[in-house]
Every structure is written in structure tokens, then in C-alpha cells.
Short mmCIF file of C-alpha atoms and ligand atoms in Angstrom, two decimals:
data_model
loop_
_atom_site.label_atom_id
_atom_site.label_comp_id
_atom_site.label_asym_id
_atom_site.label_seq_id
_atom_site.Cartn_x
_atom_site.Cartn_y
_atom_site.Cartn_z
CA MET Z 1 11.62 18.82 56.56
CA THR Z 2 8.71 18.66 59.03
CA LEU Z 3 5.67 16.65 57.96
CA LYS Z 4 2.82 19.09 57.34
CA ALA Z 5 0.21 17.32 55.18
CA LEU Z 6 -1.12 13.91 54.17
CA ILE Z 7 -2.37 13.59 50.58
CA PHE Z 8 -4.74 10.67 49.92
CA ASP Z 9 -5.61 8.92 46.70
CA VAL Z 10 -9.28 7.85 46.70
CA ASP Z 11 -10.09 4.74 44.67
CA GLY Z 12 -8.46 1.69 46.16
CA THR Z 13 -6.91 3.71 49.01
CA LEU Z 14 -9.72 5.32 51.03
CA ALA Z 15 -12.11 2.54 50.01
CA ASP Z 16 -11.98 -0.52 47.77
CA THR Z 17 -14.17 1.10 45.13
CA GLU Z 18 -13.20 -0.45 41.81
CA ARG Z 19 -14.50 -4.05 41.69
CA ASP Z 20 -17.80 -3.49 43.51
CA GLY Z 21 -18.29 0.23 42.86
CA HIS Z 22 -17.05 1.73 39.61
CA ARG Z 23 -17.24 -1.56 37.71
CA PRO Z 24 -20.99 -2.22 38.36
CA ALA Z 25 -21.67 1.47 37.75
CA PHE Z 26 -20.07 1.23 34.31
CA ASN Z 27 -22.12 -1.92 33.57
CA ALA Z 28 -25.34 -0.24 34.72
CA ALA Z 29 -24.58 2.71 32.43
CA PHE Z 30 -23.95 0.40 29.47
CA ALA Z 31 -27.31 -1.31 30.09
CA GLU Z 32 -29.17 1.98 30.53
CA LEU Z 33 -27.77 3.21 27.20
CA GLY Z 34 -28.65 -0.04 25.41
CA LEU Z 35 -25.04 -1.15 24.86
CA ASP Z 36 -24.30 -4.89 24.93
CA TRP Z 37 -21.01 -4.29 26.73
CA PHE Z 38 -20.19 -5.97 30.07
CA TRP Z 39 -16.98 -5.55 32.06
CA ASP Z 40 -16.44 -8.65 34.26
CA GLU Z 41 -13.89 -8.60 37.10
CA ALA Z 42 -11.04 -9.97 34.99
CA LEU Z 43 -11.59 -7.60 32.04
CA TYR Z 44 -11.95 -4.63 34.41
CA GLY Z 45 -8.59 -5.53 35.97
CA LYS Z 46 -7.00 -5.14 32.52
CA LEU Z 47 -8.88 -1.89 31.84
CA LEU Z 48 -7.58 -0.37 35.10
CA ALA Z 49 -4.26 0.08 33.30
CA VAL Z 50 -5.87 3.32 32.10
CA THR Z 51 -6.97 5.85 34.72
CA GLY Z 52 -10.01 8.04 34.24
CA GLY Z 53 -13.43 6.61 33.41
CA LYS Z 54 -13.82 8.37 30.05
CA GLU Z 55 -10.28 7.40 29.06
CA ARG Z 56 -10.97 3.82 30.17
CA ILE Z 57 -14.07 3.62 27.95
CA LYS Z 58 -12.06 4.85 24.95
CA TYR Z 59 -9.30 2.32 25.75
CA TYR Z 60 -11.92 -0.48 25.79
CA VAL Z 61 -13.29 0.63 22.40
CA SER Z 62 -9.87 0.95 20.76
CA ASP Z 63 -8.15 -2.10 22.25
CA PHE Z 64 -10.89 -4.59 23.11
CA LEU Z 65 -13.67 -4.10 20.51
CA SER Z 66 -13.28 -5.46 16.98
CA PRO Z 67 -13.24 -2.65 14.34
CA GLU Z 68 -16.75 -3.36 13.07
CA LYS Z 69 -18.11 -3.05 16.64
CA ARG Z 70 -16.51 0.31 17.34
CA PRO Z 71 -19.03 3.19 17.64
CA GLN Z 72 -18.65 6.29 15.43
CA ASP Z 73 -18.27 9.28 17.78
CA VAL Z 74 -16.31 7.71 20.66
CA ASP Z 75 -15.68 11.00 22.47
CA GLN Z 76 -19.39 11.86 22.62
CA LEU Z 77 -20.37 8.30 23.57
CA ALA Z 78 -17.70 8.18 26.31
CA ALA Z 79 -18.99 11.46 27.74
CA ASP Z 80 -22.61 10.21 27.62
CA ILE Z 81 -21.74 6.89 29.27
CA HIS Z 82 -19.62 8.61 31.90
CA ARG Z 83 -22.38 10.99 32.92
CA VAL Z 84 -24.79 8.07 33.49
CA LYS Z 85 -22.07 6.01 35.17
CA THR Z 86 -21.25 8.78 37.63
CA ARG Z 87 -24.94 8.98 38.64
CA CYS Z 88 -25.04 5.19 39.08
CA TYR Z 89 -21.82 5.23 41.10
CA THR Z 90 -22.84 8.05 43.44
CA GLU Z 91 -26.22 6.32 44.00
CA LEU Z 92 -24.37 3.13 44.90
CA VAL Z 93 -22.08 5.00 47.31
CA ALA Z 94 -25.07 6.74 48.89
CA LYS Z 95 -26.46 3.29 49.78
CA GLY Z 96 -23.32 2.76 51.91
CA ALA Z 97 -22.05 0.03 49.60
CA LEU Z 98 -18.39 1.08 49.87
CA PRO Z 99 -16.97 1.14 53.42
CA LEU Z 100 -13.62 2.77 54.20
CA ARG Z 101 -10.59 0.47 54.22
CA PRO Z 102 -9.01 -0.56 57.55
CA GLY Z 103 -7.18 2.21 59.37
CA VAL Z 104 -8.40 5.04 57.14
CA ARG Z 105 -10.89 6.65 59.53
CA ARG Z 106 -8.56 6.20 62.53
CA LEU Z 107 -5.56 7.74 60.70
CA LEU Z 108 -7.60 10.67 59.36
CA GLU Z 109 -8.94 11.46 62.84
CA GLU Z 110 -5.47 11.07 64.39
CA ALA Z 111 -3.93 13.31 61.73
CA ARG Z 112 -6.52 16.03 62.37
CA SER Z 113 -5.90 15.90 66.14
CA ALA Z 114 -2.15 16.12 65.47
CA GLY Z 115 -2.65 19.26 63.36
CA LEU Z 116 -1.64 17.67 60.04
CA ARG Z 117 -3.34 19.17 56.97
CA LEU Z 118 -5.34 16.77 54.76
CA ALA Z 119 -5.76 16.70 50.98
CA VAL Z 120 -7.04 14.43 48.22
CA ALA Z 121 -5.35 13.81 44.86
CA THR Z 122 -7.44 11.52 42.66
CA THR Z 123 -8.21 10.67 39.06
CA THR Z 124 -11.87 10.13 39.82
CA THR Z 125 -14.66 12.64 39.27
CA PRO Z 126 -15.17 15.24 42.06
CA ALA Z 127 -18.82 14.16 42.59
CA ASN Z 128 -17.54 10.66 43.42
CA VAL Z 129 -15.20 12.05 46.08
CA THR Z 130 -18.00 14.10 47.67
CA ALA Z 131 -20.31 11.06 47.73
CA LEU Z 132 -17.67 8.75 49.21
CA LEU Z 133 -16.62 11.20 51.94
CA GLU Z 134 -20.22 12.12 52.80
CA HIS Z 135 -21.54 8.54 52.95
CA SER Z 136 -18.52 6.46 53.98
CA LEU Z 137 -16.55 8.86 56.20
CA GLY Z 138 -19.57 10.88 57.41
CA ALA Z 139 -21.66 14.00 56.86
CA GLY Z 140 -19.61 17.17 56.59
CA THR Z 141 -16.25 15.37 56.44
CA GLU Z 142 -15.42 16.77 53.01
CA ALA Z 143 -14.48 19.91 55.01
CA TRP Z 144 -11.65 17.92 56.67
CA PHE Z 145 -9.76 18.14 53.36
CA GLU Z 146 -8.25 21.53 52.66
CA VAL Z 147 -7.63 20.59 49.03
CA ILE Z 148 -9.56 18.14 46.85
CA ALA Z 149 -7.67 17.72 43.56
CA ALA Z 150 -9.83 15.48 41.38
CA GLY Z 151 -10.57 14.37 37.83
CA ASP Z 152 -10.36 16.65 34.81
CA ILE Z 153 -8.81 19.69 36.54
CA VAL Z 154 -5.45 18.61 35.15
CA PRO Z 155 -4.69 17.81 31.49
CA ALA Z 156 -2.87 14.54 32.21
CA LYS Z 157 -4.17 11.93 34.67
CA LYS Z 158 -2.13 9.49 36.74
CA PRO Z 159 0.54 8.16 36.23
CA ALA Z 160 1.33 11.77 35.26
CA PRO Z 161 2.25 13.80 38.38
CA ASP Z 162 -0.06 16.69 37.43
CA ILE Z 163 -2.76 16.05 40.02
CA TYR Z 164 -0.22 15.85 42.84
CA ASN Z 165 1.58 19.00 41.65
CA TRP Z 166 -1.81 20.73 41.56
CA ALA Z 167 -2.44 19.67 45.17
CA LEU Z 168 1.04 20.82 46.30
CA ASP Z 169 0.50 24.22 44.66
CA ALA Z 170 -2.89 24.58 46.35
CA LEU Z 171 -1.39 23.57 49.72
CA LYS Z 172 1.64 25.82 49.14
CA LEU Z 173 3.86 23.04 50.45
CA ALA Z 174 7.03 21.36 49.23
CA PRO Z 175 6.75 17.65 48.37
CA GLU Z 176 9.10 16.78 51.24
CA GLU Z 177 6.62 18.33 53.71
CA CYS Z 178 3.96 15.83 52.64
CA LEU Z 179 3.26 12.10 52.49
CA ALA Z 180 1.08 10.50 49.80
CA PHE Z 181 -1.11 7.40 50.21
CA GLU Z 182 -1.67 5.29 47.11
CA ASP Z 183 -2.87 1.81 46.06
CA SER Z 184 -1.65 1.30 42.48
CA GLY Z 185 1.36 1.43 40.18
CA ASN Z 186 -0.18 4.31 38.25
CA GLY Z 187 -0.78 6.11 41.53
CA ILE Z 188 2.72 5.81 42.96
CA ARG Z 189 4.28 6.84 39.65
CA ALA Z 190 2.20 10.01 39.91
CA SER Z 191 3.04 10.78 43.57
CA LEU Z 192 6.76 9.98 43.22
CA GLY Z 193 6.76 11.94 39.96
CA ALA Z 194 5.77 14.93 42.08
CA GLY Z 195 8.54 14.06 44.57
CA ILE Z 196 6.19 13.04 47.39
CA PRO Z 197 7.24 10.15 49.67
CA THR Z 198 4.52 7.51 49.38
CA VAL Z 199 2.89 4.82 51.53
CA VAL Z 200 1.16 2.09 49.51
CA SER Z 201 -1.76 -0.09 50.65
CA VAL Z 202 -2.56 -2.64 47.96
CA ASN Z 203 -5.93 -4.17 47.04
CA GLY Z 204 -7.18 -7.09 44.98
CA TYR Z 205 -6.40 -5.40 41.67
CA THR Z 206 -2.97 -3.98 42.53
CA THR Z 207 -1.01 -6.60 44.50
CA GLU Z 208 1.05 -7.43 41.38
CA ASP Z 209 1.77 -3.78 40.50
CA GLU Z 210 5.33 -2.36 40.63
CA PHE Z 211 5.88 -0.14 43.73
CA LYS Z 212 9.59 0.76 43.36
CA GLY Z 213 10.44 3.74 45.56
CA ALA Z 214 7.55 3.32 48.01
CA LEU Z 215 8.33 4.05 51.70
CA VAL Z 216 6.43 0.85 52.53
CA VAL Z 217 3.95 -1.44 50.75
CA LEU Z 218 1.25 -2.76 53.08
CA SER Z 219 -1.86 -4.95 52.91
CA ASP Z 220 -3.76 -1.99 54.42
CA LEU Z 221 -3.16 0.79 57.01
CA GLY Z 222 -3.99 -1.61 59.87
CA GLU Z 223 -5.83 -1.22 63.17
CA PRO Z 224 -4.51 -1.81 66.71
CA ASP Z 225 -6.62 -4.98 66.85
CA ALA Z 226 -6.09 -5.92 63.19
CA PRO Z 227 -2.41 -5.69 62.21
CA CYS Z 228 -1.51 -4.97 58.59
CA ARG Z 229 0.95 -7.14 56.62
CA VAL Z 230 4.21 -5.54 55.41
CA LEU Z 231 4.82 -6.53 51.77
CA GLN Z 232 7.81 -4.23 51.12
CA GLY Z 233 9.93 -1.98 53.39
CA ASP Z 234 10.10 -1.58 57.19
CA LEU Z 235 7.24 -0.62 59.52
CA GLN Z 236 9.73 -0.17 62.41
CA GLY Z 237 8.13 -3.00 64.38
CA LYS Z 238 4.67 -1.41 64.28
CA SER Z 239 1.58 -3.33 63.15
CA TYR Z 240 -0.47 -0.38 61.90
CA VAL Z 241 0.18 3.08 60.47
CA ASP Z 242 -0.15 5.99 62.92
CA VAL Z 243 0.99 9.62 62.95
CA GLU Z 244 4.09 8.89 65.03
CA LEU Z 245 5.25 6.35 62.44
CA LEU Z 246 4.53 8.75 59.58
CA ARG Z 247 6.51 11.53 61.26
CA SER Z 248 9.49 9.18 61.75
CA MET Z 249 9.24 8.03 58.10
CA SER Z 250 9.22 11.52 56.71
CA ARG Z 251 12.30 12.79 58.59
C1 XBP O 1 -9.06 5.70 40.05
C2 XBP O 1 -9.43 5.92 38.65
C3 XBP O 1 -10.78 6.48 38.35
C4 XBP O 1 -11.85 5.47 38.73
C5 XBP O 1 -13.14 5.73 38.01
O1 XBP O 1 -8.75 6.97 40.58
O2 XBP O 1 -8.63 5.72 37.77
O3 XBP O 1 -10.84 6.70 36.94
O4 XBP O 1 -11.43 4.17 38.32
O5 XBP O 1 -13.57 7.04 38.32
P1 XBP O 1 -7.74 7.13 41.85
P2 XBP O 1 -14.06 8.00 37.11
O6 XBP O 1 -7.13 5.78 42.18
O7 XBP O 1 -6.74 8.15 41.38
O8 XBP O 1 -8.65 7.63 42.96
O9 XBP O 1 -14.97 7.17 36.25
O10 XBP O 1 -14.77 9.15 37.79
O11 XBP O 1 -12.79 8.39 36.43
MG1 MG O 2 -6.18 4.58 43.45
#
């Protein structure tokens, strides 16, 4: 089938947002709400096993807090924390704290010029996607993405394929007409679960994840003057990901 659309995950793929973005935003929300919780880098790496900020908070309460320290109404508390956290996160993004990863801007611009359709499929909250695109990619660039499938619009978050199936339905495309870009084990299980061939670019939290079935696993998408490293698969002698390579991969 002919490649028609590129579907991008957000956190860890467009930008390295978890360690220095979401994590400090969660900690700022805990402090603002008077909770003595603190998620350091190592603990946060464990908590990333669960996607979705509200779900991650509940996972922390159930699996990391001793019974006597667990709050009463966890659902309400998770919602309250998450509302504050999302404000903290979008404020952090607005300060330009989270630059795009290597190759992302170049590939997006190249894809647009080549007439490929663009979409987002992410577990994160829609407001976070808007903030990241506006402040890290540039004003008005949210319009580059025909479909933004994000957060709670589907009942089951990654690794369930729901968010990718939602994006395919909205694009009215078959999975074989698309390529997905992911950073994590949860993410690729979601994209492959929807039948979409997937390119992985790992980050500090995901290098040890399982990426069985990926087209390639890379250090990042690379730049002409900053080659990426190939961790799994074959980049056909290229040192960065471009549209020509993607077209040849999706044949
Ligand atoms: C990553 C996630 C999100 C973020 C936090 O999403 O799992 O939950 O960690 O964002 P993806 P929220 O890799 O699919 O972009 O707090 O808004 O969920
Ligand atoms: Mg991700």
C-alpha cells in the first residue's frame, strides 16, 4: 500500500518530556496540594509502566504507598492533582523548557512538503499537546496535524491500541497506509496492536524496553549533520530518517 500518513506519539517521541517535564509538574502539583509525595527520577521510571497521569497517580497510591498512607477518595484526589499538574506542565512548556528531539522538525516539514498527512496519537492530555506544538514546534503548527487523538477520548490507554484505532478511523486510512513513531514498549504495543508499522526512537527511560516487531529502533530520528544510532533493524545505509526512507520501509 502507498504511504499516506505519519502518526506521532508525543511524550518521549516529539520531545523528551517525561524526566524534566511531566515529572517536575507532578511534584509541583503535590507540593501545591500539600502532599508530602516526591517522585525522583528513579521512582518515576518505575511509574512510567502505567500510562496516563491520573492512572499513574492511582498506581503510585496502590503499589508504592503503605496502606495507612493511602488517601480515602483516590479518584477525586487523582483528578484534583492532575488538574493542577496539567497547569504546571503547560506553564513549563510555555517557557520553552522542552525542545523537540533531533530530526522531528525536519521530518515533519519534509513530510508536509511531500504531501503526507500528519496525526498525533498520545496518552497525554490534549492541552499538553497544544502547548508542546505551540511552544516547541511553533505558533499555529497544531494545524499541521489533521487528527490529534489524545488522552481520555478512548476508554483504554496505551498499550491498548484504542488511541491508534481512533486516529485511523478519523483519518479514514488503513493501518498499512500509515507509519507510527513511538518511544516506549507501551507505545509500540499500542501501534502494532492497531496493525501500524512502527519506527521507534528511544530515550533515557525506554532504552531497556522490549521493541519486538519495530521496523527499526533508533537513538533518535537523526539529522544530516548528526547521525542517529541504529539499535535494532536496518536503516538501509542512511544516517537519519527522511521521507524517502519511510516510503521504502512501508512498501
Ligand atoms: C505518555 C504518557 C502520559 C504522560 C503524562 O504519553 O503516558 O500519561 O506521561 O501526561 P505518550 P498526562 O507517550 O502516549 O505521549 O499526565 O497528561 O497523562
Ligand atoms: Mg511516548
